[in-house]
Every structure is written in structure tokens, then in C-alpha cells.
DNA sequence: CGAACGATTGACCGGCATCAAACTCGGTGG
DNA sequence: CCACCGAGTTTGATGCCGGTCAATCGTTCG
């Protein structure tokens, strides 16, 4: 996965002041003020990360929300018994770390799946007692609220998928979700470079690795997918939608509403 | 379920101006300003609802976020094929409608499970160009962000439950969740009045009604629960936690991390 | 009382997890 | 260059959890 030509600077740990004017994600970033007011921007830390690097661990003190500039990330959650669950993937332009705002510590661990770049926006960026920039802060907060709303809506969809869809449908829904978000990030919706392993997909979807693997070959056989390791071609997004819609099988009978 | 002595006024549809000073939930309400600044409060509509009443339907235009003053509510989501999924229950002091902020329409339908009372806070409450109250708006927005953060964290926990836990564990986790939230709302954690039907529980947990029914009797037989229709006594919350923690069975072997 | 609805219990079976083994691919060292 | 290794992936065989179907019971309401 070296699709993105990132200038990797040799100052990984410390980070640097964010260069928002040049940022490709400024349109969706809660820190970038359309009105041009850049007060507080010096609080924001930008840094680059390598594949496998952990951004923060679950349970560590909240230090701000993160915006993905480039690269791909995954959130995972581990219960007290060591049971692991991938709770989400994060694409360029998206946020993570939102669950830590309220409790003061992050609920998930986040890891880079790839070389990437991100910004950390501390909560203080949105607060403070300076009356002069209160309006600017309100705008930033409102942008944050919108992004969080999107996260909530996305979670609801995912909950629906886990509760009501069978393995085949879940897998199709997953592919559609990735395709759409890759599209939003400027990639080709019909030609994906998966940034995660089969195991991670399985874990995310609440399935066994073997099941996911079988689904890949099954979809391949049905012409729904052209798989080459992590390189995917999707001939028809509509066909996948048909599978999720479940003209498929028993799932449709679950809870019909007259 | 008539645990709460609500003064039911005969002006259901229209609503009335919120009486925040007397509200039992003002501590957790994003509209109530600790600093005493009550500008914009006239925008907030309070109303009472009866069991079964629909607050809004999925897809309708976003008109604000709702705060539960009293009573219990459920969110549900229906896909294009009529497949229904209960995505959440809402207890006093909690918010719903959050997923509509970004897209401009509600993603879920919400229904009262009981007689109850709630407030609607339109988005404009948090915005506006008046510089004088900008600081107050920032505070309100920050409160909203915190509540949304809590919702995101809760969703993550639920996703974990759906993906990684078996029916027995899910059911135990559900009981613990309800007990905790009832506790937060001022009720007895060990003595619950369930406000939802078996069908709704099953739907929420992604299980069949029959399975949930079997679990009730099973837990009853093991002394984990004392069931009398919707009246529950929980002798030991710790025992339920033990089940979720899965010293139980195979689930613990799913994804162990050395 | 009978109808309607929710809850319970039993019998059956299918989807997916589990176990087990082979295969692919990239890296490493002799 | 090839043997070797390990991680990730694929494929096959088997078993069980929980969904489905069906019947009964209890409660509420017309």
C-alpha cells in the first residue's frame, strides 16, 4: 500500500505545527475555519506514522481527537479477558478518538494500517475563555458535532448489519462501505486496494477468518468480485447492493412489517 | 410502568416552553447553562407523550435533538425491504436524534414505550450570529459534544457485544446495561421494571424471540434472575458480569491475544 | 366467552464456527 | 539460487448454537 506520495519527515515522535492551508482534508476538518480565523491553530499537532504504529492505546488519557490526512487506520477494543474486536476503520478525512471526549480516556486502541499522516486536535482548541474568538470556536464545535453525528449514523448502520444480516450480506455491505469511503477519499470505487488483512475484516464483521476467505472465493466465482490478494475489482456495485437487500434468502423473513 | 408521577398536560401536540429550572435532568442537559445564561431557551419545546406514540419517523427532516425528561423510548431503523432493527433504548437524561444532525434527516424512527416527557432542542439553539451569547453557545455545544461522545462509546460497546458475544452473554450484557442506566436514572439497579417487550429485546440483541424467552427461563432456573413478566429482580450483578466475561464457554477462545 | 397478542416450550435443521491441513508468498540465510 | 521458515490465506470435514416452524399457555380486551 504505497498509493499516496507522502513526504515522510524525520520528526515522527514530536509532531509539528499543522499546515492547514495546504491540507487536502481541510474541507471536512473541524479545525479549519472557513472564515479564515486561525486562532488556536498552534495547538494542533501534525505527524506522520508508519504501518503498524499505534497512535494510542485503549484506556490512555484523552489528548484530543484525530483527523486522518492520509493513510488508513483501525480502531480496536479489547475487553478484560483479552477478547479483541475491530470496531472500525478510518479513512482520509475521517475522525477518530471521539469516544474519549466524555470519559477522559480513549475507549479504543488505534493503529496505522499503512504509512499515513494525521493531526491531533486537543479539546482545548474548542474551548477557552477568550470572548473574542468565541464565535470561531462555536463554528469549530458545530463542525465537530456534525462529524460526530455522521459517526453515530454510521455506527447505527453497522449495528444493523451485525444484528440483522447473515455472513454473505455483511460481507457485501462491508465491500460497499469501503468502496463508498474510498470514493469519498478520491479513489476509484470499483477498484480497491484493501488496506486490511482477512483476519481484520473477519474480526470487524464478527465472522471467522475462514468464512471471510470462503466469501472472497465465492464472490469471485459468481463474478461479483475480481480478487488478487488485496487488490479488488468490483464489476457491479449494484449487484452487491442486491445481496445486502437480501432478495437472497431467509433473512428477509426475519422481521417483515406489513 | 407508571413509576413516574408526571403531570400530563392536555396540550400534547403543540408543546410548551421548557421549564428548565425545575427539570430533574438539567444536570445532563446540553440546553441548561450552569452559568445561568438562558438566551435561546424559548426555542426549546417540551411535550408529553403516551405509550406507543411516534416522536418522529426515519427519513423525516431533522428538527432538533431530543432530551428524555422521563419515560422510556426506543429507536428503530428499517431498511428498504422492511427489515426492522431496534437500534437503541433511551432512558431519562439521555439524548436521541443525534444521527440526524449531519444529514438533515433522522436515520431512525423513535417511539415512546411508556408515558413520558421530553424536550426538543433545535439546532439553531446552538448557533446564530449574536456575538454576545457566543460563549454561552460554546458551552452548550461542548455539552452536546460530550453527550455525543458518550453515545459513540456506548455504540462501540454494543458493536462489540453483537460481534463477539454469544446469545447468553449478549443477554447478560443487556441486563447489566439496563440495570446501570436505570440506576443512573434514579431507580433500583437490582429491581427493574422492563419497559420493552420480549420481541423488542430480541430484535435489539439480534436474536430470535424464542431464544430470549429461553434465556429468561434459563437464567431464572440458575438463580441469576427472578422474573415475573416484566418485573425483574437481579440477585447478583456480579454473576451477570461473570457471564459476559465469558468464563463461560467457547467464546473466550475466539480471539485471544498473548 | 372468544379473539388477539405476547410469551413459553419443544423438535428440527442449517449457517457458520471450529478443527485440521495444505498452499502461497515474501524474506532470510546457507 | 534454492531450502527453509513463518505469517497469511485457502480449502475441506465436522459439530453446535441459535434460527425456524409449530403448538400451547396466559393475559388482556372487545
XYZ file of C-alpha atoms (C1' of nucleotides) in Angstrom:
576
model
C 0.000 0.000 0.000
C 2.079 2.904 -1.175
C -0.582 4.676 -3.168
C -0.028 8.026 -1.605
C 3.135 10.001 -2.069
C 3.642 11.364 1.367
C 6.648 13.402 2.248
C 7.826 11.484 5.271
C 9.618 13.877 7.555
C 12.167 12.660 10.073
C 10.465 14.028 13.106
C 7.871 11.429 13.779
C 7.517 11.462 17.518
C 7.296 15.118 18.284
C 4.993 16.212 15.528
C 4.870 19.698 14.135
C 2.508 22.577 13.737
C -0.238 21.734 11.303
C -0.130 23.234 7.825
C -3.846 23.580 7.304
C -3.831 25.793 4.255
C -2.228 23.020 2.233
C -4.176 20.177 3.800
C -6.209 18.135 1.311
C -8.782 17.460 4.029
C -9.421 20.967 5.200
C -12.936 20.912 3.778
C -14.028 18.324 6.319
C -11.736 19.274 9.181
C -13.336 20.806 12.257
C -10.176 22.797 12.961
C -10.091 24.625 9.679
C -12.197 27.728 9.846
C -13.733 28.737 6.539
C -13.908 32.265 7.828
C -10.131 32.378 7.976
C -9.835 32.799 11.703
C -6.912 30.601 12.655
C -6.660 31.318 16.341
C -5.590 28.301 18.322
C -4.200 26.501 15.326
C -0.828 26.342 17.013
C -2.307 23.777 19.386
C -2.762 21.269 16.619
C -0.063 18.663 16.143
C 0.552 17.028 12.826
C 2.624 13.891 12.465
C 3.389 11.011 10.141
C 3.166 7.367 11.097
C 4.337 4.060 9.689
C 2.356 0.862 9.185
C 1.665 -0.937 12.437
C 2.388 2.067 14.597
C -0.014 2.543 17.482
C -1.472 6.024 17.796
C -2.848 5.437 21.255
C -3.922 2.506 23.381
C -7.354 1.966 24.887
C -7.515 3.367 28.369
C -4.870 6.041 27.938
C -5.747 9.608 28.801
C -7.657 11.540 26.199
C -5.425 14.030 24.423
C -7.589 15.172 21.546
C -9.455 13.934 18.505
C -7.530 12.857 15.426
C -8.124 13.744 11.803
C -6.799 11.418 9.126
C -4.893 13.386 6.483
C -3.779 10.331 4.573
C -3.402 6.600 5.120
C -5.682 4.110 6.810
C -6.244 3.275 10.443
C -8.152 0.793 12.516
C -9.797 1.053 15.929
C -9.957 -1.974 18.122
C -11.276 -2.707 21.538
C -10.198 -5.345 23.985
C -12.211 -6.497 26.947
C -10.742 -7.553 30.264
C -10.374 -11.137 29.120
C -8.285 -10.363 26.080
C -11.126 -10.690 23.620
C -10.389 -8.399 20.686
C -12.813 -6.632 18.412
C -12.053 -4.337 15.489
C -14.629 -1.597 15.890
C -13.856 0.484 12.853
C -11.598 1.548 10.024
C -10.700 5.168 9.419
C -10.183 6.676 6.009
C -8.699 10.007 4.949
C -10.860 12.908 6.034
C -12.421 10.964 8.890
C -12.047 11.390 12.648
C -11.240 9.008 15.473
C -10.836 9.188 19.205
C -14.321 10.648 19.617
C -15.309 8.197 22.321
C -12.676 9.590 24.649
C -14.072 13.099 24.933
C -16.623 12.301 27.585
C -14.844 9.827 29.819
C -11.396 11.378 29.616
C -9.761 8.255 28.250
C -9.810 6.547 24.898
C -12.052 3.501 24.685
C -10.296 2.059 21.667
C -6.756 1.415 20.574
C -5.920 2.860 17.177
C -3.262 1.572 14.843
C -1.960 2.692 11.448
C -2.548 0.116 8.713
C -0.264 1.960 6.390
C 2.085 4.890 6.166
C -0.008 7.915 6.848
C -0.336 11.358 8.271
C -2.705 12.758 10.840
C -3.470 15.725 13.027
C -4.354 15.796 16.679
C -6.780 18.478 17.804
C -6.806 18.845 21.587
C -10.095 19.620 23.247
C -8.786 22.980 24.404
C -8.841 24.061 20.797
C -12.627 24.145 21.059
C -12.792 25.830 24.443
C -11.154 28.653 26.341
C -12.482 31.850 27.834
C -11.401 34.331 25.241
C -14.607 36.151 24.292
C -13.074 37.496 21.114
C -12.820 34.145 19.373
C -15.938 32.565 20.877
C -17.777 32.743 17.565
C -14.942 30.974 15.812
C -14.964 28.286 18.479
C -18.684 27.809 18.052
C -18.178 27.194 14.365
C -15.459 24.651 15.038
C -17.609 22.906 17.619
C -20.529 22.782 15.233
C -18.309 21.154 12.630
C -17.245 18.619 15.233
C -20.863 17.926 16.148
C -21.669 17.267 12.507
C -18.823 14.822 12.168
C -19.852 13.070 15.352
C -23.395 12.878 14.066
C -22.070 11.159 10.983
C -20.162 8.721 13.193
C -23.320 7.925 15.148
C -25.283 7.353 11.968
C -22.533 5.116 10.624
C -22.485 3.107 13.850
C -26.225 2.586 13.614
C -25.845 1.177 10.155
C -23.134 -1.135 11.346
C -25.209 -2.297 14.292
C -27.986 -3.090 11.864
C -25.600 -5.110 9.738
C -24.294 -7.130 12.657
C -27.714 -7.853 14.086
C -29.815 -8.492 11.012
C -27.582 -9.623 8.181
C -26.045 -13.013 7.563
C -22.396 -13.502 6.678
C -22.894 -13.064 2.946
C -24.857 -9.867 3.336
C -22.468 -8.454 5.894
C -19.575 -9.066 3.593
C -21.312 -7.362 0.687
C -22.224 -4.437 2.922
C -18.635 -4.187 4.027
C -17.370 -4.030 0.457
C -19.902 -1.346 -0.394
C -18.936 0.665 2.651
C -15.257 0.517 1.804
C -15.956 1.361 -1.825
C -18.004 4.378 -0.872
C -15.479 5.716 1.598
C -12.599 5.129 -0.773
C -14.656 7.049 -3.286
C -15.069 9.894 -0.819
C -11.321 9.907 -0.354
C -10.770 10.346 -4.058
C -10.080 6.779 -5.095
C -11.822 4.637 -7.683
C -14.910 2.999 -6.167
C -14.672 -0.006 -8.442
C -11.016 -0.718 -7.910
C -9.939 -1.006 -4.302
C -6.647 -1.646 -2.600
C -7.688 -3.191 0.690
C -5.557 -1.871 3.492
C -6.505 -4.577 5.965
C -5.903 -8.312 6.280
C -8.538 -11.026 6.029
C -8.252 -11.528 9.754
C -9.023 -7.878 10.408
C -12.013 -7.949 8.101
C -13.330 -11.082 9.773
C -12.856 -9.618 13.189
C -14.592 -6.410 12.185
C -17.573 -8.272 10.764
C -17.841 -10.648 13.686
C -17.059 -13.649 11.485
C -14.373 -16.313 11.372
C -11.398 -15.796 9.050
C -12.303 -18.948 7.185
C -15.769 -17.628 6.458
C -14.412 -14.403 5.020
C -11.942 -16.285 2.893
C -14.700 -18.513 1.577
C -16.798 -15.474 0.771
C -13.983 -13.954 -1.269
C -13.692 -17.057 -3.419
C -17.455 -17.450 -3.565
C -17.950 -13.879 -4.786
C -15.105 -14.383 -7.221
C -16.854 -17.453 -8.597
C -20.103 -15.577 -9.021
C -18.422 -12.770 -10.916
C -19.201 -10.285 -8.183
C -15.560 -9.647 -7.490
C -12.180 -9.893 -9.110
C -9.763 -10.681 -6.316
C -5.989 -10.591 -6.455
C -4.821 -10.753 -2.855
C -5.693 -7.286 -1.570
C -6.434 -5.894 -4.978
C -10.159 -5.854 -5.712
C -12.193 -5.029 -8.755
C -15.924 -4.674 -8.369
C -17.748 -5.093 -11.679
C -21.103 -4.008 -10.282
C -21.782 -2.160 -7.063
C -25.475 -2.632 -7.776
C -25.102 -6.410 -7.645
C -23.588 -6.113 -4.190
C -26.431 -3.887 -3.120
C -28.816 -6.563 -4.291
C -27.184 -9.053 -1.972
C -27.443 -6.746 1.024
C -31.060 -6.016 0.203
C -31.453 -9.714 0.723
C -33.511 -10.888 -2.196
C -31.137 -13.572 -1.143
C -32.701 -15.805 1.421
C -34.159 -16.374 4.846
C -33.014 -13.095 6.307
C -35.792 -11.299 4.522
C -38.348 -13.164 6.572
C -36.882 -12.111 9.903
C -38.995 -9.140 10.733
C -41.332 -8.167 7.991
C -43.562 -5.216 8.547
C -46.842 -5.306 6.714
C -44.993 1.176 34.008
C -46.345 4.147 35.897
C -43.401 4.652 38.152
C -43.110 8.303 37.453
C -45.693 10.826 38.527
C -45.814 13.059 35.558
C -48.208 15.932 35.347
C -49.777 15.191 31.999
C -50.928 18.375 30.429
C -53.622 18.430 27.800
C -51.605 20.133 25.124
C -49.660 17.315 23.659
C -49.212 18.297 20.063
C -48.122 21.847 20.331
C -45.737 21.527 23.227
C -44.816 24.338 25.508
C -41.835 26.375 26.536
C -39.445 24.268 28.548
C -39.302 24.802 32.296
C -35.636 24.071 32.736
C -35.203 25.323 36.274
C -37.500 22.571 37.536
C -36.242 19.861 35.216
C -34.850 16.817 37.006
C -32.438 16.284 34.123
C -30.936 19.712 33.903
C -27.581 18.430 35.134
C -27.053 16.436 31.973
C -28.957 18.631 29.527
C -26.946 20.477 26.904
C -29.508 23.277 26.884
C -29.273 24.142 30.537
C -26.471 26.595 31.116
C -24.843 26.279 34.510
C -23.763 29.886 34.199
C -27.404 30.922 34.224
C -27.476 32.385 30.764
C -30.821 31.319 29.343
C -30.765 33.031 25.993
C -32.442 30.978 23.304
C -34.345 28.833 25.750
C -37.594 29.931 24.193
C -36.698 27.819 21.187
C -36.960 24.633 23.185
C -40.215 22.714 23.055
C -41.314 20.454 25.853
C -44.107 17.923 25.459
C -45.617 14.810 26.944
C -46.247 11.624 25.053
C -48.233 8.447 25.554
C -47.097 4.855 25.133
C -46.781 3.883 21.504
C -46.660 7.430 20.227
C -44.122 8.065 17.498
C -41.847 11.019 18.067
C -40.551 11.066 14.537
C -40.155 8.643 11.684
C -36.926 7.714 9.967
C -36.314 9.894 6.965
C -38.234 12.930 8.176
C -36.486 16.279 8.278
C -34.252 16.921 11.224
C -35.861 19.322 13.674
C -33.569 19.081 16.671
C -32.175 16.670 19.201
C -34.412 15.304 21.948
C -33.725 15.035 25.656
C -35.667 12.469 27.675
C -37.111 14.073 30.799
C -38.991 10.972 31.857
C -40.253 7.735 30.366
C -38.586 5.308 28.000
C -38.125 5.359 24.251
C -36.809 3.140 21.525
C -35.043 3.885 18.270
C -35.568 1.600 15.345
C -34.369 1.508 11.817
C -35.963 -0.046 8.789
C -34.223 -0.815 5.539
C -35.813 -0.584 2.133
C -37.035 -4.152 2.315
C -38.973 -3.737 5.524
C -36.359 -5.349 7.736
C -36.631 -3.810 11.169
C -33.910 -3.338 13.727
C -34.200 -1.790 17.172
C -31.008 0.240 17.422
C -31.346 1.538 20.927
C -33.361 2.339 24.009
C -33.374 5.774 25.584
C -33.624 6.407 29.298
C -34.301 9.584 31.263
C -31.468 12.052 30.906
C -30.333 10.622 27.587
C -30.461 12.104 24.094
C -31.732 10.835 20.775
C -31.963 12.100 17.236
C -28.224 12.723 17.115
C -27.771 10.920 13.832
C -29.918 13.460 12.043
C -27.699 16.468 12.639
C -25.347 15.811 9.796
C -27.581 14.535 7.038
C -30.553 16.765 7.762
C -32.957 13.871 8.289
C -33.417 11.381 11.078
C -32.000 7.948 10.398
C -34.157 6.224 12.975
C -37.768 6.189 13.994
C -38.330 6.846 17.670
C -41.298 5.659 19.674
C -42.386 6.114 23.286
C -42.562 2.843 25.204
C -44.407 4.494 28.000
C -45.954 7.722 29.086
C -43.165 10.222 29.185
C -41.964 13.737 28.699
C -39.258 15.149 26.504
C -37.711 18.319 25.164
C -36.721 19.165 21.642
C -33.688 21.362 21.165
C -33.459 22.709 17.623
C -30.038 23.077 16.122
C -30.444 26.838 15.944
C -30.244 26.887 19.702
C -26.555 26.122 19.325
C -25.900 28.558 16.503
C -26.713 32.101 15.491
C -24.568 35.135 14.883
C -25.150 37.043 18.059
C -21.645 37.723 19.386
C -22.922 38.499 22.864
C -24.008 34.958 23.634
C -21.325 33.155 21.664
C -19.601 31.977 24.826
C -22.830 30.514 26.131
C -23.370 28.733 22.851
C -19.873 27.285 23.017
C -20.638 25.840 26.421
C -23.860 24.297 25.188
C -22.135 22.837 22.159
C -19.411 21.379 24.312
C -22.038 19.710 26.478
C -23.609 18.291 23.335
C -20.241 17.018 22.149
C -19.728 15.233 25.445
C -23.097 13.557 25.244
C -22.427 12.516 21.670
C -19.078 11.145 22.748
C -20.872 9.038 25.294
C -23.243 7.809 22.596
C -20.316 6.826 20.390
C -18.652 4.972 23.254
C -21.898 3.187 24.034
C -22.334 2.180 20.405
C -18.849 0.743 20.357
C -19.654 -1.406 23.333
C -22.799 -2.593 21.661
C -20.981 -3.406 18.444
C -18.552 -5.447 20.482
C -21.431 -7.315 22.081
C -23.086 -8.112 18.762
C -19.917 -9.238 17.086
C -18.119 -11.156 19.800
C -20.647 -12.437 22.311
C -22.972 -15.402 22.070
C -26.673 -15.213 22.893
C -26.201 -15.906 26.581
C -23.520 -13.298 27.009
C -25.406 -10.728 24.979
C -28.447 -11.203 27.127
C -26.435 -10.803 30.333
C -24.757 -7.700 28.928
C -28.155 -6.285 28.042
C -29.459 -6.798 31.568
C -26.376 -5.132 33.019
C -26.724 -2.207 30.649
C -30.358 -1.672 31.549
C -29.592 -2.017 35.253
C -26.831 0.556 35.048
C -28.880 3.067 33.111
C -31.890 2.583 35.348
C -29.520 3.222 38.204
C -28.343 6.415 36.560
C -31.951 7.455 36.237
C -32.511 7.020 39.955
C -34.088 3.586 40.032
C -33.005 0.480 41.897
C -30.359 -1.405 39.906
C -31.414 -4.754 41.302
C -35.105 -4.385 40.705
C -36.088 -3.455 37.187
C -39.363 -2.788 35.505
C -38.636 -3.619 31.893
C -40.271 -1.128 29.601
C -39.933 -3.233 26.485
C -41.421 -6.486 25.191
C -39.520 -9.696 24.630
C -39.791 -9.108 20.922
C -38.148 -5.718 21.233
C -35.351 -7.126 23.355
C -34.783 -9.926 20.881
C -34.770 -7.536 17.986
C -32.349 -5.219 19.730
C -29.949 -8.062 20.521
C -30.162 -9.562 17.073
C -31.740 -12.762 18.402
C -34.996 -14.628 17.893
C -37.823 -14.047 20.370
C -37.761 -17.694 21.286
C -34.109 -17.503 22.212
C -34.699 -14.551 24.505
C -37.613 -16.300 26.143
C -35.489 -19.387 26.705
C -32.757 -17.248 28.242
C -35.201 -15.707 30.686
C -36.305 -19.090 31.960
C -32.758 -20.425 31.860
C -31.462 -17.524 33.976
C -34.421 -17.960 36.273
C -33.530 -21.610 36.753
C -29.926 -20.766 37.555
C -30.954 -18.253 40.162
C -29.497 -15.391 38.153
C -32.849 -13.731 37.773
C -36.227 -13.566 39.380
C -38.666 -12.969 36.563
C -42.316 -12.013 36.836
C -43.323 -10.921 33.363
C -41.629 -7.541 33.036
C -40.696 -7.318 36.658
C -37.099 -8.378 37.253
C -35.024 -8.918 40.341
C -31.309 -9.396 39.936
C -29.767 -11.100 42.963
C -26.211 -10.527 41.796
C -24.986 -8.132 39.157
C -21.536 -9.647 39.614
C -22.803 -13.042 38.495
C -24.092 -11.485 35.281
C -20.748 -9.796 34.753
C -19.125 -13.188 35.107
C -21.240 -14.486 32.252
C -20.340 -11.614 29.972
C -16.686 -12.006 30.853
C -17.173 -15.447 29.391
C -15.517 -17.734 31.869
C -18.491 -19.433 30.376
C -17.514 -21.249 27.261
C -16.058 -21.309 23.827
C -16.358 -17.601 23.194
C -13.258 -16.954 25.242
C -11.188 -18.806 22.692
C -12.287 -16.638 19.773
C -9.516 -14.124 19.595
C -7.027 -14.430 22.351
C -4.143 -12.046 22.445
C -0.994 -13.302 24.073
C -66.573 -16.068 26.332
C -63.743 -15.914 22.317
C -60.323 -13.359 19.784
C -55.844 -11.459 19.657
C -51.434 -10.908 21.196
C -47.310 -11.949 23.745
C -44.673 -15.456 25.968
C -43.172 -20.091 26.535
C -41.690 -24.707 25.276
C -40.375 -28.451 22.105
C -38.445 -30.517 17.714
C -35.716 -29.864 13.882
C -32.049 -28.242 10.955
C -28.972 -25.021 8.630
C -25.346 -21.465 8.707
C -21.287 -20.566 10.447
C -17.589 -21.561 13.948
C -14.206 -24.841 14.860
C -10.617 -28.008 13.916
C -7.184 -29.600 10.750
C -4.266 -29.415 6.867
C -2.407 -27.672 2.568
C -0.982 -23.843 -0.113
C 1.043 -19.030 -1.372
C 4.169 -15.584 -0.869
C 7.933 -12.785 0.911
C 12.024 -12.817 3.486
C 16.393 -14.894 5.211
C 20.422 -17.373 5.237
C 23.457 -21.088 3.692
C 19.984 -19.985 -6.409
C 17.377 -22.804 -3.584
C 15.956 -24.561 1.009
C 13.693 -23.108 4.780
C 10.581 -20.663 7.603
C 6.525 -18.138 9.205
C 2.550 -15.470 8.542
C -1.438 -15.056 5.969
C -4.782 -17.347 3.174
C -7.413 -21.072 1.332
C -9.982 -25.423 1.385
C -12.266 -29.442 3.468
C -14.797 -32.030 7.272
C -17.472 -31.883 11.374
C -20.356 -30.186 15.119
C -23.037 -26.946 17.692
C -25.530 -22.655 18.640
C -29.325 -20.414 17.653
C -32.958 -19.631 13.965
C -37.211 -21.578 12.178
C -41.531 -23.851 12.477
C -45.323 -25.299 15.271
C -48.167 -25.925 19.220
C -49.730 -24.402 23.793
C -50.471 -21.313 27.537
C -51.506 -16.938 29.940
C -53.367 -12.294 29.786
C -55.983 -8.623 28.124
C -59.744 -6.638 25.808
C -63.865 -6.280 22.925
